[in-house]
mmCIF file with all atom_site columns, C-alpha atoms in Angstrom:
data_model
loop_
_atom_site.group_PDB
_atom_site.id
_atom_site.type_symbol
_atom_site.label_atom_id
_atom_site.label_alt_id
_atom_site.label_comp_id
_atom_site.label_asym_id
_atom_site.label_entity_id
_atom_site.label_seq_id
_atom_site.pdbx_PDB_ins_code
_atom_site.Cartn_x
_atom_site.Cartn_y
_atom_site.Cartn_z
_atom_site.occupancy
_atom_site.B_iso_or_equiv
_atom_site.pdbx_formal_charge
_atom_site.auth_seq_id
_atom_site.auth_comp_id
_atom_site.auth_asym_id
_atom_site.auth_atom_id
_atom_site.pdbx_PDB_model_num
ATOM 1  C CA . MET A 1 1  ? -4.180  31.304 -145.750 1.00 0.00 ? 1  MET A CA 1
ATOM 2  C CA . PRO A 1 2  ? -5.521  31.097 -142.191 1.00 0.00 ? 2  PRO A CA 1
ATOM 3  C CA . THR A 1 3  ? -8.398  28.774 -141.472 1.00 0.00 ? 3  THR A CA 1
ATOM 4  C CA . LYS A 1 4  ? -11.685 29.942 -140.008 1.00 0.00 ? 4  LYS A CA 1
ATOM 5  C CA . ASN A 1 5  ? -10.436 29.069 -136.525 1.00 0.00 ? 5  ASN A CA 1
ATOM 6  C CA . LYS A 1 6  ? -7.113  30.863 -136.903 1.00 0.00 ? 6  LYS A CA 1
ATOM 7  C CA . GLN A 1 7  ? -7.199  34.626 -137.403 1.00 0.00 ? 7  GLN A CA 1
ATOM 8  C CA . LEU A 1 8  ? -4.605  36.318 -139.615 1.00 0.00 ? 8  LEU A CA 1
ATOM 9  C CA . LYS A 1 9  ? -1.793  37.907 -137.564 1.00 0.00 ? 9  LYS A CA 1
ATOM 10 C CA . ILE A 1 10 ? 1.221   39.436 -139.356 1.00 0.00 ? 10 ILE A CA 1
ATOM 11 C CA . LEU A 1 11 ? 4.591   40.314 -137.826 1.00 0.00 ? 11 LEU A CA 1
ATOM 12 C CA . VAL A 1 12 ? 6.767   42.638 -139.920 1.00 0.00 ? 12 VAL A CA 1
ATOM 13 C CA . THR A 1 13 ? 10.379  42.907 -138.749 1.00 0.00 ? 13 THR A CA 1
ATOM 14 C CA . ARG A 1 14 ? 12.999  45.514 -139.567 1.00 0.00 ? 14 ARG A CA 1
ATOM 15 C CA . THR A 1 15 ? 15.537  45.589 -136.760 1.00 0.00 ? 15 THR A CA 1
ATOM 16 C CA . ASP A 1 16 ? 18.538  47.297 -138.327 1.00 0.00 ? 16 ASP A CA 1
ATOM 17 C CA . ARG A 1 17 ? 19.106  50.963 -139.195 1.00 0.00 ? 17 ARG A CA 1
ATOM 18 C CA . MET A 1 18 ? 16.665  53.796 -138.561 1.00 0.00 ? 18 MET A CA 1
ATOM 19 C CA . GLY A 1 19 ? 16.596  54.924 -142.205 1.00 0.00 ? 19 GLY A CA 1
ATOM 20 C CA . ASP A 1 20 ? 15.771  51.400 -143.365 1.00 0.00 ? 20 ASP A CA 1
ATOM 21 C CA . VAL A 1 21 ? 13.008  51.181 -140.769 1.00 0.00 ? 21 VAL A CA 1
ATOM 22 C CA . MET A 1 22 ? 11.565  54.459 -142.066 1.00 0.00 ? 22 MET A CA 1
ATOM 23 C CA . MET A 1 23 ? 11.646  53.080 -145.625 1.00 0.00 ? 23 MET A CA 1
ATOM 24 C CA . ALA A 1 24 ? 9.606   50.082 -144.393 1.00 0.00 ? 24 ALA A CA 1
ATOM 25 C CA . LEU A 1 25 ? 6.782   52.255 -143.024 1.00 0.00 ? 25 LEU A CA 1
ATOM 26 C CA . PRO A 1 26 ? 4.794   52.327 -146.307 1.00 0.00 ? 26 PRO A CA 1
ATOM 27 C CA . ALA A 1 27 ? 4.805   48.510 -146.399 1.00 0.00 ? 27 ALA A CA 1
ATOM 28 C CA . VAL A 1 28 ? 3.501   48.300 -142.836 1.00 0.00 ? 28 VAL A CA 1
ATOM 29 C CA . GLN A 1 29 ? 0.866   50.936 -143.597 1.00 0.00 ? 29 GLN A CA 1
ATOM 30 C CA . ALA A 1 30 ? -0.199  49.092 -146.777 1.00 0.00 ? 30 ALA A CA 1
ATOM 31 C CA . LEU A 1 31 ? -0.609  45.830 -144.851 1.00 0.00 ? 31 LEU A CA 1
ATOM 32 C CA . LYS A 1 32 ? -2.666  47.629 -142.218 1.00 0.00 ? 32 LYS A CA 1
ATOM 33 C CA . ASN A 1 33 ? -4.848  49.189 -144.912 1.00 0.00 ? 33 ASN A CA 1
ATOM 34 C CA . ALA A 1 34 ? -5.301  45.836 -146.659 1.00 0.00 ? 34 ALA A CA 1
ATOM 35 C CA . PHE A 1 35 ? -6.028  43.682 -143.608 1.00 0.00 ? 35 PHE A CA 1
ATOM 36 C CA . GLY A 1 36 ? -7.378  46.180 -141.063 1.00 0.00 ? 36 GLY A CA 1
ATOM 37 C CA . PRO A 1 37 ? -6.285  47.347 -137.622 1.00 0.00 ? 37 PRO A CA 1
ATOM 38 C CA . GLY A 1 38 ? -5.020  44.834 -135.086 1.00 0.00 ? 38 GLY A CA 1
ATOM 39 C CA . VAL A 1 39 ? -3.626  42.410 -137.667 1.00 0.00 ? 39 VAL A CA 1
ATOM 40 C CA . VAL A 1 40 ? -0.119  43.860 -138.172 1.00 0.00 ? 40 VAL A CA 1
ATOM 41 C CA . ASP A 1 41 ? 2.637   44.208 -135.572 1.00 0.00 ? 41 ASP A CA 1
ATOM 42 C CA . PHE A 1 42 ? 5.933   45.936 -136.406 1.00 0.00 ? 42 PHE A CA 1
ATOM 43 C CA . LEU A 1 43 ? 9.104   44.659 -134.729 1.00 0.00 ? 43 LEU A CA 1
ATOM 44 C CA . VAL A 1 44 ? 12.015  47.128 -134.580 1.00 0.00 ? 44 VAL A CA 1
ATOM 45 C CA . ASP A 1 45 ? 15.134  47.822 -132.560 1.00 0.00 ? 45 ASP A CA 1
ATOM 46 C CA . ASP A 1 46 ? 14.066  48.811 -129.040 1.00 0.00 ? 46 ASP A CA 1
ATOM 47 C CA . ARG A 1 47 ? 15.688  52.251 -129.418 1.00 0.00 ? 47 ARG A CA 1
ATOM 48 C CA . LEU A 1 48 ? 13.276  53.150 -132.244 1.00 0.00 ? 48 LEU A CA 1
ATOM 49 C CA . ILE A 1 49 ? 10.040  52.438 -130.377 1.00 0.00 ? 49 ILE A CA 1
ATOM 50 C CA . PRO A 1 50 ? 9.615   56.027 -129.041 1.00 0.00 ? 50 PRO A CA 1
ATOM 51 C CA . LEU A 1 51 ? 9.973   57.361 -132.598 1.00 0.00 ? 51 LEU A CA 1
ATOM 52 C CA . LEU A 1 52 ? 7.473   54.970 -134.165 1.00 0.00 ? 52 LEU A CA 1
ATOM 53 C CA . GLN A 1 53 ? 4.720   54.710 -131.565 1.00 0.00 ? 53 GLN A CA 1
ATOM 54 C CA . PRO A 1 54 ? 3.413   58.241 -132.284 1.00 0.00 ? 54 PRO A CA 1
ATOM 55 C CA . TYR A 1 55 ? 3.363   57.429 -136.029 1.00 0.00 ? 55 TYR A CA 1
ATOM 56 C CA . PHE A 1 56 ? 1.067   54.448 -135.460 1.00 0.00 ? 56 PHE A CA 1
ATOM 57 C CA . ASN A 1 57 ? -0.840  55.900 -132.490 1.00 0.00 ? 57 ASN A CA 1
ATOM 58 C CA . GLY A 1 58 ? -4.481  54.953 -132.983 1.00 0.00 ? 58 GLY A CA 1
ATOM 59 C CA . GLU A 1 59 ? -3.721  53.203 -136.284 1.00 0.00 ? 59 GLU A CA 1
ATOM 60 C CA . GLY A 1 60 ? -4.085  49.646 -134.970 1.00 0.00 ? 60 GLY A CA 1
ATOM 61 C CA . VAL A 1 61 ? -0.420  48.704 -135.447 1.00 0.00 ? 61 VAL A CA 1
ATOM 62 C CA . SER A 1 62 ? 1.611   47.587 -132.409 1.00 0.00 ? 62 SER A CA 1
ATOM 63 C CA . VAL A 1 63 ? 5.272   48.635 -132.365 1.00 0.00 ? 63 VAL A CA 1
ATOM 64 C CA . LEU A 1 64 ? 7.355   46.024 -130.548 1.00 0.00 ? 64 LEU A CA 1
ATOM 65 C CA . GLY A 1 65 ? 10.986  45.911 -129.450 1.00 0.00 ? 65 GLY A CA 1
ATOM 66 C CA . ALA A 1 66 ? 13.258  43.081 -130.608 1.00 0.00 ? 66 ALA A CA 1
ATOM 67 C CA . LYS A 1 67 ? 14.689  42.591 -127.115 1.00 0.00 ? 67 LYS A CA 1
ATOM 68 C CA . GLN A 1 68 ? 12.035  43.774 -124.691 1.00 0.00 ? 68 GLN A CA 1
ATOM 69 C CA . ASP A 1 69 ? 9.022   42.083 -126.328 1.00 0.00 ? 69 ASP A CA 1
ATOM 70 C CA . ILE A 1 70 ? 10.464  38.728 -127.491 1.00 0.00 ? 70 ILE A CA 1
ATOM 71 C CA . GLU A 1 71 ? 8.345   36.659 -125.075 1.00 0.00 ? 71 GLU A CA 1
ATOM 72 C CA . ARG A 1 72 ? 5.187   38.499 -126.143 1.00 0.00 ? 72 ARG A CA 1
ATOM 73 C CA . ILE A 1 73 ? 6.120   37.830 -129.767 1.00 0.00 ? 73 ILE A CA 1
ATOM 74 C CA . GLN A 1 74 ? 6.681   34.109 -129.158 1.00 0.00 ? 74 GLN A CA 1
ATOM 75 C CA . ASN A 1 75 ? 3.234   33.799 -127.553 1.00 0.00 ? 75 ASN A CA 1
ATOM 76 C CA . ASN A 1 76 ? 1.327   35.785 -130.183 1.00 0.00 ? 76 ASN A CA 1
ATOM 77 C CA . ASN A 1 77 ? 0.842   32.943 -132.708 1.00 0.00 ? 77 ASN A CA 1
ATOM 78 C CA . TYR A 1 78 ? 1.618   34.895 -135.855 1.00 0.00 ? 78 TYR A CA 1
ATOM 79 C CA . THR A 1 79 ? 0.364   33.333 -139.063 1.00 0.00 ? 79 THR A CA 1
ATOM 80 C CA . THR A 1 80 ? 2.751   35.354 -141.245 1.00 0.00 ? 80 THR A CA 1
ATOM 81 C CA . LEU A 1 81 ? 6.285   36.595 -140.647 1.00 0.00 ? 81 LEU A CA 1
ATOM 82 C CA . LEU A 1 82 ? 7.649   39.224 -143.033 1.00 0.00 ? 82 LEU A CA 1
ATOM 83 C CA . MET A 1 83 ? 11.336  39.825 -142.304 1.00 0.00 ? 83 MET A CA 1
ATOM 84 C CA . LEU A 1 84 ? 12.424  42.881 -144.275 1.00 0.00 ? 84 LEU A CA 1
ATOM 85 C CA . PHE A 1 85 ? 15.957  42.411 -142.934 1.00 0.00 ? 85 PHE A CA 1
ATOM 86 C CA . PRO A 1 86 ? 16.960  38.737 -142.653 1.00 0.00 ? 86 PRO A CA 1
ATOM 87 C CA . ASP A 1 87 ? 18.263  37.944 -139.186 1.00 0.00 ? 87 ASP A CA 1
ATOM 88 C CA . TRP A 1 88 ? 18.515  34.214 -138.427 1.00 0.00 ? 88 TRP A CA 1
ATOM 89 C CA . LYS A 1 89 ? 19.156  34.764 -134.729 1.00 0.00 ? 89 LYS A CA 1
ATOM 90 C CA . LEU A 1 90 ? 15.947  36.790 -134.464 1.00 0.00 ? 90 LEU A CA 1
ATOM 91 C CA . PHE A 1 91 ? 14.063  34.230 -136.582 1.00 0.00 ? 91 PHE A CA 1
ATOM 92 C CA . ARG A 1 92 ? 15.066  31.421 -134.198 1.00 0.00 ? 92 ARG A CA 1
ATOM 93 C CA . ALA A 1 93 ? 14.058  33.546 -131.190 1.00 0.00 ? 93 ALA A CA 1
ATOM 94 C CA . ILE A 1 94 ? 10.640  34.280 -132.705 1.00 0.00 ? 94 ILE A CA 1
ATOM 95 C CA . LYS A 1 95 ? 9.990   30.647 -133.598 1.00 0.00 ? 95 LYS A CA 1
ATOM 96 C CA . GLY A 1 96 ? 11.015  29.609 -130.071 1.00 0.00 ? 96 GLY A CA 1
#
């Protein structure tokens, strides 16, 4: 659990197939509902960003691309990483 000085920040990743990403949407929505807007970021394959941004528009969930946003992800100091599709290469890139 985060300390008083460290705010909760969750990164949910699902970087494989579009159908699997769509199946992960309820989990991302549930986390957003539980912890509030601005806490959850959703990392997907870059090609899926245009499909998902309208879904989360105004919902307080950032949709990030696995290739285009990796530096932003490394600098975001996430307290929790939820990888719905295990990818060790991506894990090492996120952890820096």
